[in-house]
Tab-separated table of C-alpha atoms in Angstrom:
chain	number	residue	atom	x	y	z
A	1	UNK	CA	52.124	15.630	52.813
A	2	UNK	CA	49.801	17.124	50.393
A	3	UNK	CA	46.775	15.669	49.591
A	4	UNK	CA	47.536	12.342	46.935
A	5	UNK	CA	45.369	13.858	44.076
A	6	UNK	CA	48.020	16.297	43.169
A	7	UNK	CA	51.707	17.885	43.405
A	8	UNK	CA	51.623	21.189	45.154
A	9	UNK	CA	53.665	23.559	42.721
A	10	UNK	CA	56.641	24.873	43.687
A	11	UNK	CA	58.506	28.429	42.965
A	12	UNK	CA	59.821	28.726	39.800
A	13	UNK	CA	57.821	25.982	37.992
A	14	UNK	CA	55.306	26.006	35.635
A	15	UNK	CA	51.860	23.914	36.496
A	16	UNK	CA	51.386	20.815	34.975
A	17	UNK	CA	48.229	18.685	34.128
A	18	UNK	CA	49.106	16.463	37.051
A	19	UNK	CA	49.086	19.182	39.058
A	20	UNK	CA	46.487	19.602	41.433
A	21	UNK	CA	43.543	21.235	40.004
A	22	UNK	CA	45.357	22.022	36.569
A	23	UNK	CA	42.844	24.551	35.949
A	24	UNK	CA	40.866	27.181	38.253
A	25	UNK	CA	42.207	25.347	41.232
A	26	UNK	CA	46.063	25.581	40.397
A	27	UNK	CA	45.644	29.180	40.408
A	28	UNK	CA	44.120	29.421	43.346
A	29	UNK	CA	46.684	27.505	45.049
A	30	UNK	CA	49.454	29.691	43.424
A	31	UNK	CA	47.633	32.832	45.126
A	32	UNK	CA	48.066	30.767	48.313
A	33	UNK	CA	51.544	30.253	47.909
A	34	UNK	CA	52.727	33.333	47.269
A	35	UNK	CA	50.097	34.921	50.132
A	36	UNK	CA	52.603	32.477	52.339
A	37	UNK	CA	55.954	33.397	51.294
A	38	UNK	CA	56.961	30.675	49.808
A	39	UNK	CA	57.254	28.236	52.707
A	40	UNK	CA	55.713	24.379	53.295
A	41	UNK	CA	55.698	24.925	56.859
A	42	UNK	CA	52.663	23.306	58.477
A	43	UNK	CA	52.314	26.635	60.256
A	44	UNK	CA	48.988	27.372	60.890
A	45	UNK	CA	49.287	30.781	59.293
A	46	UNK	CA	50.418	29.205	56.205
A	47	UNK	CA	47.036	29.520	54.124
A	48	UNK	CA	48.004	27.700	50.458
A	49	UNK	CA	48.930	24.449	52.598
A	50	UNK	CA	45.683	24.576	54.150
A	51	UNK	CA	43.748	25.521	50.529
A	52	UNK	CA	45.858	22.098	48.881
A	53	UNK	CA	44.556	19.925	51.862
A	54	UNK	CA	40.956	21.259	51.402
A	55	UNK	CA	40.620	20.458	47.939
A	56	UNK	CA	42.540	17.235	47.605
A	57	UNK	CA	38.904	15.191	48.734
A	58	UNK	CA	36.873	17.220	46.446
A	59	UNK	CA	39.003	16.505	43.510
A	60	UNK	CA	38.889	12.962	45.075
A	61	UNK	CA	35.315	12.854	44.605
A	62	UNK	CA	34.732	14.735	40.459
A	63	UNK	CA	37.083	11.751	39.885
A	64	UNK	CA	35.104	9.007	41.167
A	65	UNK	CA	32.149	10.826	39.536
A	66	UNK	CA	33.657	11.018	36.494
A	67	UNK	CA	34.678	6.881	36.691
A	68	UNK	CA	30.803	6.403	37.798
A	69	UNK	CA	29.277	8.616	34.820
A	70	UNK	CA	32.041	6.944	32.822
A	71	UNK	CA	30.530	3.195	33.835
A	72	UNK	CA	27.387	4.204	33.279
A	73	UNK	CA	27.616	5.701	30.012
A	74	UNK	CA	29.778	2.139	28.723
A	75	UNK	CA	27.019	0.202	30.652
A	76	UNK	CA	24.522	1.923	28.870
A	77	UNK	CA	26.136	1.683	25.408
A	78	UNK	CA	26.861	-2.116	25.976
A	79	UNK	CA	22.748	-2.242	27.229
A	80	UNK	CA	22.338	-0.496	23.525
A	81	UNK	CA	24.187	-2.770	21.318
A	82	UNK	CA	22.600	-5.876	22.861
A	83	UNK	CA	18.798	-4.475	22.321
A	84	UNK	CA	19.878	-3.993	19.133
A	85	UNK	CA	21.743	-7.414	18.460
A	86	UNK	CA	18.301	-9.182	20.064
A	87	UNK	CA	16.091	-6.998	17.974
A	88	UNK	CA	17.980	-8.186	14.671
A	89	UNK	CA	18.112	-11.397	15.885
A	90	UNK	CA	14.218	-11.590	16.616
A	91	UNK	CA	14.260	-9.731	13.175
A	92	UNK	CA	16.241	-12.772	11.625
A	93	UNK	CA	14.106	-15.288	13.063
A	94	UNK	CA	10.983	-13.859	11.927
A	95	UNK	CA	11.934	-13.295	8.335
A	96	UNK	CA	13.210	-16.945	8.411
A	97	UNK	CA	9.874	-18.154	9.845
A	98	UNK	CA	8.348	-16.473	6.646
A	99	UNK	CA	10.382	-17.282	4.126
A	100	UNK	CA	9.713	-20.989	5.715
A	101	UNK	CA	6.230	-20.564	5.822
A	102	UNK	CA	6.096	-19.308	2.402
A	103	UNK	CA	8.291	-22.081	1.028
A	104	UNK	CA	5.685	-24.305	3.013
A	105	UNK	CA	2.754	-22.605	1.445
A	106	UNK	CA	4.549	-22.830	-2.243
A	107	UNK	CA	5.121	-26.277	-1.839
A	108	UNK	CA	1.579	-27.501	-0.458
A	109	UNK	CA	0.159	-25.268	-3.363
A	110	UNK	CA	2.064	-27.182	-6.012
A	111	UNK	CA	1.072	-30.564	-4.509
A	112	UNK	CA	-2.483	-29.946	-4.647
A	113	UNK	CA	-2.728	-28.310	-7.659
A	114	UNK	CA	-0.937	-31.112	-8.977
A	115	UNK	CA	-3.361	-33.832	-6.998
A	116	UNK	CA	-6.310	-31.841	-8.395
A	117	UNK	CA	-5.047	-32.288	-12.096
A	118	UNK	CA	-4.367	-35.696	-11.450
A	119	UNK	CA	-7.826	-36.398	-10.044
A	120	UNK	CA	-9.370	-34.151	-13.118
A	121	UNK	CA	-7.531	-36.719	-15.472
A	122	UNK	CA	-7.953	-39.661	-14.059
A	123	UNK	CA	-11.704	-38.877	-13.971
A	124	UNK	CA	-12.037	-37.837	-17.490
A	125	UNK	CA	-10.293	-40.918	-18.123
A	126	UNK	CA	-13.008	-42.617	-16.230
A	127	UNK	CA	-15.911	-41.182	-18.151
A	128	UNK	CA	-13.978	-41.590	-21.388
A	129	UNK	CA	-13.667	-44.990	-20.703
A	130	UNK	CA	-17.279	-46.363	-18.813
A	131	UNK	CA	-18.356	-48.846	-21.300
A	132	UNK	CA	-14.677	-50.458	-21.782
A	133	UNK	CA	-15.037	-50.837	-17.635
A	134	UNK	CA	-18.430	-51.937	-17.779
A	135	UNK	CA	-17.693	-54.762	-20.109
A	136	UNK	CA	-14.920	-55.878	-18.527
A	137	UNK	CA	-16.418	-55.891	-14.986
A	138	UNK	CA	-19.076	-57.564	-16.855
A	139	UNK	CA	-16.686	-60.881	-18.107
A	140	UNK	CA	-14.047	-61.109	-15.203
A	141	UNK	CA	-15.318	-58.528	-12.150
A	142	UNK	CA	-13.155	-57.356	-9.665
A	143	UNK	CA	-13.845	-54.787	-6.728
A	144	UNK	CA	-11.497	-52.373	-8.339
A	145	UNK	CA	-12.939	-52.261	-11.711
A	146	UNK	CA	-16.378	-51.710	-9.955
A	147	UNK	CA	-14.974	-48.873	-8.057
A	148	UNK	CA	-13.945	-47.151	-11.381
A	149	UNK	CA	-17.198	-47.363	-12.829
A	150	UNK	CA	-19.044	-45.838	-10.098
A	151	UNK	CA	-16.364	-42.813	-10.257
A	152	UNK	CA	-16.615	-42.729	-13.909
A	153	UNK	CA	-20.530	-42.591	-13.165
A	154	UNK	CA	-20.177	-39.603	-10.156
A	155	UNK	CA	-17.656	-38.041	-12.829
A	156	UNK	CA	-20.267	-37.468	-15.739
A	157	UNK	CA	-23.043	-37.061	-13.157
A	158	UNK	CA	-20.929	-34.344	-11.254
A	159	UNK	CA	-20.018	-32.633	-15.339
A	160	UNK	CA	-23.899	-33.162	-16.136
A	161	UNK	CA	-24.781	-30.561	-13.303
A	162	UNK	CA	-24.151	-27.771	-15.844
A	163	UNK	CA	-26.117	-29.080	-19.234
A	164	UNK	CA	-29.067	-29.615	-15.907
A	165	UNK	CA	-28.766	-25.822	-14.861
A	166	UNK	CA	-27.632	-23.450	-17.630
A	167	UNK	CA	-29.147	-23.062	-20.902
A	168	UNK	CA	-27.852	-20.337	-22.660
A	169	UNK	CA	-28.560	-21.849	-26.138
A	170	UNK	CA	-32.827	-21.710	-25.445
A	171	UNK	CA	-33.946	-20.727	-27.703
A	172	UNK	CA	-30.796	-21.717	-30.671
A	173	UNK	CA	-30.013	-18.073	-31.572
A	174	UNK	CA	-29.492	-16.999	-28.238
A	175	UNK	CA	-25.433	-16.681	-28.740
A	176	UNK	CA	-25.774	-15.046	-32.183
A	177	UNK	CA	-28.174	-12.470	-31.617
A	178	UNK	CA	-29.693	-10.279	-28.779
A	179	UNK	CA	-32.208	-7.620	-29.313
A	180	UNK	CA	-31.883	-3.989	-28.639
A	181	UNK	CA	-34.621	-1.859	-27.849
A	182	UNK	CA	-35.906	0.560	-30.285
A	183	UNK	CA	-37.035	3.943	-29.762
A	184	UNK	CA	-36.052	4.929	-26.228
A	185	UNK	CA	-32.504	6.129	-24.894
A	186	UNK	CA	-30.518	3.035	-24.230
A	187	UNK	CA	-26.396	1.989	-23.987
A	188	UNK	CA	-25.410	-1.061	-25.059
A	189	UNK	CA	-22.146	-2.188	-22.579
A	190	UNK	CA	-19.294	-4.362	-22.444
A	191	UNK	CA	-17.635	-4.564	-18.893
A	192	UNK	CA	-14.807	-6.671	-17.510
A	193	UNK	CA	-15.080	-8.897	-14.398
A	194	UNK	CA	-12.238	-9.469	-11.760
A	195	UNK	CA	-11.309	-12.485	-13.953
A	196	UNK	CA	-10.871	-11.180	-17.154
A	197	UNK	CA	-14.500	-11.992	-18.856
A	198	UNK	CA	-15.895	-9.841	-20.818
A	199	UNK	CA	-20.151	-9.070	-20.236
A	200	UNK	CA	-22.850	-7.454	-22.614
A	201	UNK	CA	-25.064	-5.025	-20.463
A	202	UNK	CA	-27.656	-3.259	-21.726
A	203	UNK	CA	-29.051	0.357	-19.746
A	204	UNK	CA	-32.112	1.972	-20.081
A	205	UNK	CA	-32.689	4.939	-18.873
A	206	UNK	CA	-34.981	6.847	-17.505
A	207	UNK	CA	-35.841	10.776	-19.254
A	208	UNK	CA	-39.475	11.709	-17.089
A	209	UNK	CA	-39.644	14.506	-14.552
A	210	UNK	CA	-36.816	13.864	-11.614
A	211	UNK	CA	-34.912	11.304	-13.805
A	212	UNK	CA	-31.272	12.371	-11.937
A	213	UNK	CA	-33.193	10.679	-8.977
A	214	UNK	CA	-34.895	7.977	-10.435
A	215	UNK	CA	-33.907	4.095	-8.916
A	216	UNK	CA	-31.243	1.975	-10.560
A	217	UNK	CA	-33.104	-1.634	-11.142
A	218	UNK	CA	-29.820	-4.105	-11.722
A	219	UNK	CA	-31.786	-7.209	-13.567
A	220	UNK	CA	-30.787	-10.262	-13.380
A	221	UNK	CA	-32.549	-13.126	-15.335
A	222	UNK	CA	-33.196	-16.451	-15.939
A	223	UNK	CA	-30.834	-19.896	-16.668
A	224	UNK	CA	-31.934	-19.366	-20.883
A	225	UNK	CA	-31.878	-17.059	-23.337
A	226	UNK	CA	-30.440	-13.329	-23.215
A	227	UNK	CA	-31.202	-10.006	-21.945
A	228	UNK	CA	-32.723	-9.078	-25.328
A	229	UNK	CA	-35.617	-11.793	-24.612
A	230	UNK	CA	-36.657	-9.575	-21.127
A	231	UNK	CA	-37.380	-6.272	-22.876
A	232	UNK	CA	-40.647	-6.633	-23.002
A	233	UNK	CA	-40.533	-6.692	-19.192
A	234	UNK	CA	-37.987	-4.155	-18.735
A	235	UNK	CA	-39.940	-1.697	-21.107
A	236	UNK	CA	-42.682	-1.905	-18.564
A	237	UNK	CA	-40.797	-1.662	-15.202
A	238	UNK	CA	-39.270	1.140	-16.838
A	239	UNK	CA	-42.961	2.809	-18.048
A	240	UNK	CA	-44.461	1.643	-14.776
A	241	UNK	CA	-42.153	2.052	-11.934
A	242	UNK	CA	-40.204	5.326	-13.516
A	243	UNK	CA	-36.882	3.483	-13.520
A	244	UNK	CA	-33.242	3.187	-14.704
A	245	UNK	CA	-32.750	-0.795	-15.827
A	246	UNK	CA	-29.737	-2.384	-16.838
A	247	UNK	CA	-29.794	-5.783	-18.039
A	248	UNK	CA	-27.209	-8.657	-16.900
A	249	UNK	CA	-26.225	-11.040	-19.276
A	250	UNK	CA	-23.866	-13.639	-16.949
A	251	UNK	CA	-20.677	-15.476	-18.704
A	252	UNK	CA	-21.598	-17.787	-21.582
A	253	UNK	CA	-25.176	-16.143	-22.056
A	254	UNK	CA	-25.448	-13.994	-25.107
A	255	UNK	CA	-22.771	-11.693	-26.372
A	256	UNK	CA	-21.263	-12.287	-22.932
A	257	UNK	CA	-17.509	-14.240	-22.888
A	258	UNK	CA	-16.771	-17.361	-20.997
A	259	UNK	CA	-19.164	-20.678	-19.596
A	260	UNK	CA	-21.602	-20.482	-16.895
A	261	UNK	CA	-19.976	-21.229	-13.356
A	262	UNK	CA	-21.932	-20.535	-9.885
A	263	UNK	CA	-18.442	-18.758	-8.819
A	264	UNK	CA	-18.169	-16.493	-12.123
A	265	UNK	CA	-21.928	-15.766	-11.794
A	266	UNK	CA	-21.277	-14.315	-8.748
A	267	UNK	CA	-18.383	-12.662	-10.333
A	268	UNK	CA	-20.569	-10.757	-12.535
A	269	UNK	CA	-22.783	-9.576	-10.379
A	270	UNK	CA	-19.785	-7.628	-8.617
A	271	UNK	CA	-18.286	-6.453	-11.403
A	272	UNK	CA	-21.730	-5.346	-12.803
A	273	UNK	CA	-22.507	-3.339	-9.250
A	274	UNK	CA	-18.834	-1.637	-8.983
A	275	UNK	CA	-19.804	-0.444	-12.710
A	276	UNK	CA	-23.097	0.997	-11.629
A	277	UNK	CA	-21.128	2.925	-8.693
A	278	UNK	CA	-18.334	4.466	-11.598
A	279	UNK	CA	-21.677	5.609	-13.201
A	280	UNK	CA	-21.928	9.698	-11.945
A	281	UNK	CA	-25.408	10.049	-13.827
A	282	UNK	CA	-27.347	7.333	-11.803
A	283	UNK	CA	-28.042	7.289	-7.988
A	284	UNK	CA	-26.168	5.219	-5.920
A	285	UNK	CA	-28.300	5.775	-2.989
A	286	UNK	CA	-31.009	4.120	-4.573
A	287	UNK	CA	-29.567	0.878	-6.338
A	288	UNK	CA	-32.222	-1.779	-6.335
A	289	UNK	CA	-31.594	-5.622	-7.174
A	290	UNK	CA	-34.228	-7.986	-8.937
A	291	UNK	CA	-33.649	-11.287	-9.795
A	292	UNK	CA	-36.180	-14.065	-11.547
A	293	UNK	CA	-35.657	-17.981	-10.867
A	294	UNK	CA	-31.446	-17.927	-11.176
A	295	UNK	CA	-31.257	-14.205	-11.288
A	296	UNK	CA	-32.907	-14.396	-7.691
A	297	UNK	CA	-29.929	-16.569	-6.183
A	298	UNK	CA	-27.531	-14.470	-7.785
A	299	UNK	CA	-29.339	-11.029	-6.292
A	300	UNK	CA	-29.441	-12.663	-2.904
A	301	UNK	CA	-25.899	-13.219	-3.046
A	302	UNK	CA	-24.919	-10.162	-4.257
A	303	UNK	CA	-27.015	-8.518	-1.676
A	304	UNK	CA	-25.743	-10.760	1.004
A	305	UNK	CA	-21.608	-9.122	0.368
A	306	UNK	CA	-22.675	-5.489	-0.474
A	307	UNK	CA	-25.719	-4.726	2.004
A	308	UNK	CA	-24.126	-1.179	2.371
A	309	UNK	CA	-24.441	-0.361	-1.111
A	310	UNK	CA	-28.207	-2.125	-2.084
A	311	UNK	CA	-31.321	-0.410	-1.072
A	312	UNK	CA	-33.781	-3.117	-1.156
A	313	UNK	CA	-33.770	-6.478	-3.335
A	314	UNK	CA	-36.708	-8.230	-5.067
A	315	UNK	CA	-37.009	-12.128	-6.180
A	316	UNK	CA	-39.250	-14.037	-7.959
A	317	UNK	CA	-40.020	-17.238	-7.991
A	318	UNK	CA	-36.966	-18.246	-7.463
A	319	UNK	CA	-35.457	-21.347	-5.048
A	320	UNK	CA	-33.997	-22.445	-1.697
A	321	UNK	CA	-30.617	-23.777	-2.920
A	322	UNK	CA	-29.851	-26.246	-5.850
A	323	UNK	CA	-29.759	-29.569	-3.185
A	324	UNK	CA	-33.150	-28.713	-2.690
A	325	UNK	CA	-34.433	-28.420	-6.343
A	326	UNK	CA	-32.356	-31.757	-6.814
A	327	UNK	CA	-34.689	-33.616	-3.827
A	328	UNK	CA	-37.595	-31.536	-5.601
A	329	UNK	CA	-36.890	-32.136	-9.376
A	330	UNK	CA	-34.962	-36.066	-8.519
A	331	UNK	CA	-37.737	-37.281	-5.967
A	332	UNK	CA	-37.211	-41.147	-7.120
A	333	UNK	CA	-33.371	-40.832	-6.244
A	334	UNK	CA	-31.822	-40.681	-2.568
A	335	UNK	CA	-30.460	-37.094	-3.377
A	336	UNK	CA	-31.591	-35.636	0.155
A	337	UNK	CA	-28.501	-37.804	1.567
A	338	UNK	CA	-25.821	-36.776	-1.140
A	339	UNK	CA	-23.467	-34.053	0.884
A	340	UNK	CA	-22.650	-31.080	-0.386
A	341	UNK	CA	-19.346	-31.476	-2.020
A	342	UNK	CA	-21.516	-33.586	-4.507
A	343	UNK	CA	-23.392	-30.824	-6.094
A	344	UNK	CA	-20.792	-28.632	-8.556
A	345	UNK	CA	-23.737	-25.818	-8.342
A	346	UNK	CA	-24.983	-25.380	-4.745
A	347	UNK	CA	-26.455	-21.236	-4.523
A	348	UNK	CA	-27.583	-21.983	-1.240
A	349	UNK	CA	-29.874	-18.908	-1.430
A	350	UNK	CA	-31.789	-19.953	2.418
A	351	UNK	CA	-28.207	-19.236	4.036
A	352	UNK	CA	-27.190	-16.063	2.398
A	353	UNK	CA	-30.783	-14.554	2.835
A	354	UNK	CA	-30.054	-14.272	6.732
A	355	UNK	CA	-27.466	-11.418	5.563
A	356	UNK	CA	-29.652	-9.516	3.587
A	357	UNK	CA	-31.248	-6.605	6.108
A	358	UNK	CA	-32.289	-4.881	3.732
A	359	UNK	CA	-35.985	-4.211	2.461
A	360	UNK	CA	-36.730	-6.985	0.636
A	361	UNK	CA	-40.138	-7.918	-2.004
A	362	UNK	CA	-40.316	-11.998	-2.368
A	363	UNK	CA	-42.604	-12.475	-5.409
A	364	UNK	CA	-44.816	-15.341	-6.144
A	365	UNK	CA	-46.164	-17.301	-8.860
A	366	UNK	CA	-48.745	-19.805	-7.106
A	367	UNK	CA	-49.152	-21.805	-10.571
A	368	UNK	CA	-45.230	-22.046	-10.723
A	369	UNK	CA	-44.529	-25.683	-12.143
A	370	UNK	CA	-40.893	-25.816	-11.794
A	371	UNK	CA	-40.246	-23.969	-8.601
A	372	UNK	CA	-42.391	-24.915	-5.714
A	373	UNK	CA	-43.945	-21.969	-4.186
A	374	UNK	CA	-43.327	-22.611	-0.779
A	375	UNK	CA	-39.657	-21.985	-1.168
A	376	UNK	CA	-40.715	-18.407	-1.945
A	377	UNK	CA	-42.574	-18.545	1.317
A	378	UNK	CA	-40.135	-20.020	3.354
A	379	UNK	CA	-37.201	-17.384	1.871
A	380	UNK	CA	-39.862	-14.815	3.213
A	381	UNK	CA	-39.809	-16.319	6.444
A	382	UNK	CA	-36.114	-16.648	6.674
A	383	UNK	CA	-35.597	-12.943	5.353
A	384	UNK	CA	-34.567	-10.885	8.665
A	385	UNK	CA	-35.414	-7.505	6.728
A	386	UNK	CA	-37.795	-5.138	9.190
A	387	UNK	CA	-39.398	-4.344	5.813
A	388	UNK	CA	-40.395	-7.201	3.771
A	389	UNK	CA	-43.154	-8.454	1.929
A	390	UNK	CA	-44.311	-11.159	0.224
A	391	UNK	CA	-46.613	-10.819	-2.888
A	392	UNK	CA	-48.477	-13.766	-3.785
A	393	UNK	CA	-50.189	-14.109	-7.625
A	394	UNK	CA	-52.861	-16.819	-8.012
A	395	UNK	CA	-52.403	-17.427	-11.477
A	396	UNK	CA	-48.353	-16.221	-11.834
A	397	UNK	CA	-46.595	-18.896	-13.330
A	398	UNK	CA	-42.647	-19.466	-13.149
A	399	UNK	CA	-42.002	-17.209	-16.158
A	400	UNK	CA	-45.232	-15.148	-17.014
A	401	UNK	CA	-45.790	-13.840	-13.266
A	402	UNK	CA	-45.094	-10.202	-14.648
A	403	UNK	CA	-48.361	-10.830	-16.682
A	404	UNK	CA	-50.329	-11.174	-13.938
A	405	UNK	CA	-52.921	-7.609	-13.275
A	406	UNK	CA	-51.499	-6.068	-9.969
A	407	UNK	CA	-47.912	-7.150	-10.495
A	408	UNK	CA	-46.265	-3.799	-11.451
A	409	UNK	CA	-48.598	-2.190	-8.808
A	410	UNK	CA	-47.303	-4.273	-5.962
A	411	UNK	CA	-43.388	-3.084	-7.715
A	412	UNK	CA	-44.394	0.226	-7.659
A	413	UNK	CA	-45.800	0.592	-3.743
A	414	UNK	CA	-42.890	-1.435	-2.395
A	415	UNK	CA	-40.065	1.143	-4.412
A	416	UNK	CA	-41.942	4.064	-3.418
A	417	UNK	CA	-42.217	2.306	0.502
A	418	UNK	CA	-38.177	1.790	0.466
A	419	UNK	CA	-37.774	5.075	-1.101
A	420	UNK	CA	-39.891	7.116	1.803
A	421	UNK	CA	-39.304	4.990	4.587
A	422	UNK	CA	-35.288	6.685	5.938
A	423	UNK	CA	-36.162	6.564	9.655
A	424	UNK	CA	-36.186	2.921	11.564
A	425	UNK	CA	-39.619	4.113	13.037
A	426	UNK	CA	-41.111	4.091	9.805
A	427	UNK	CA	-39.541	1.236	8.209
A	428	UNK	CA	-40.836	-0.707	11.708
A	429	UNK	CA	-44.831	0.410	10.516
A	430	UNK	CA	-43.980	-1.809	8.025
A	431	UNK	CA	-42.365	-4.606	9.001
A	432	UNK	CA	-44.030	-8.418	8.591
A	433	UNK	CA	-46.371	-7.211	5.999
A	434	UNK	CA	-47.642	-9.686	3.552
A	435	UNK	CA	-49.636	-8.587	0.512
A	436	UNK	CA	-51.808	-10.946	-1.486
A	437	UNK	CA	-52.868	-9.401	-4.933
């Protein structure tokens, strides 16, 4: 019998799809049949029968290969579908997890805001009812009343810290009238901070030789008055140092909106620096920060967060931190043992100075009766800058050190040194210098 791969064609019968090799192979078989005279005998001379017998195993192998390929294709398709479903399942789980986390975060945020509001209302109620609480405790006693009295006193002291630190209305006209420079080029500027507070700035331009390449000093003043009260100092800087000056009124000071706070002052300083970077007429490679007293803490914070944008920092008669100042001013209370969370304003300059690696000048008036001069020396020692200078003025007071002889000479020398010192070798030569004037 012929091979099982298909039927041999007979004379007068057309080839069908089921016949052997229904394609090119059946043509060869038909020719072989014709050559053998149409016989189906198994004689040795019958070539057609011989061809059919040889082609049958090949056809079986081809069918087997097709089945294997078809099976492999089906398996691969099933694998792709399984992997796709697994990816969809993982994506769904991630989405569910993210949605759960967002809901948990929103719930926790709502609870946190509610608790803070409740604590604030309770605190305010205790402060208002302090006198009745004291009278009631005197009459009836009780641990709960005593605890409420302590909470009330703590709330009053916490809120009172702003009154002790910020003096925007000294002198009394500071919020109504801001003096402006006369006879020199200047701009009265208003900008917005990230939280929408409107700030007032005064830009005094140097118009002498090489004015496009003049350094720009951002001037952060102390905790009282406004920028107009600093004009005499700023004009002398303009003449002696040949620099541009940008004077900043913090929120709650002068014509600026809002109320002063530590975080608010930090936002103000960031907004001012961002504004300077948008000015095409100011050299952005020569940005100096100057801060006196409270302004020194603001300048140190800004420099610690923007070391890549600040060329140098100059601080004058500033402090290590508000807790350090509290321990100094209220030495009869155990202020040094209070935790940091008891302070509404901290201004931790002694920590942030470690991130100020740019050239730094520390100006200390030894006759300062408000901030101990030793704090300026400690800040100088804590500074990691390779180019740091300490200028000491024996007759310098807290606000009037700039009137001492040699003051502007020290600033001019430092600014020139910073501008000229670009290579690390030159900066290393001037490291750890102390200037006593």
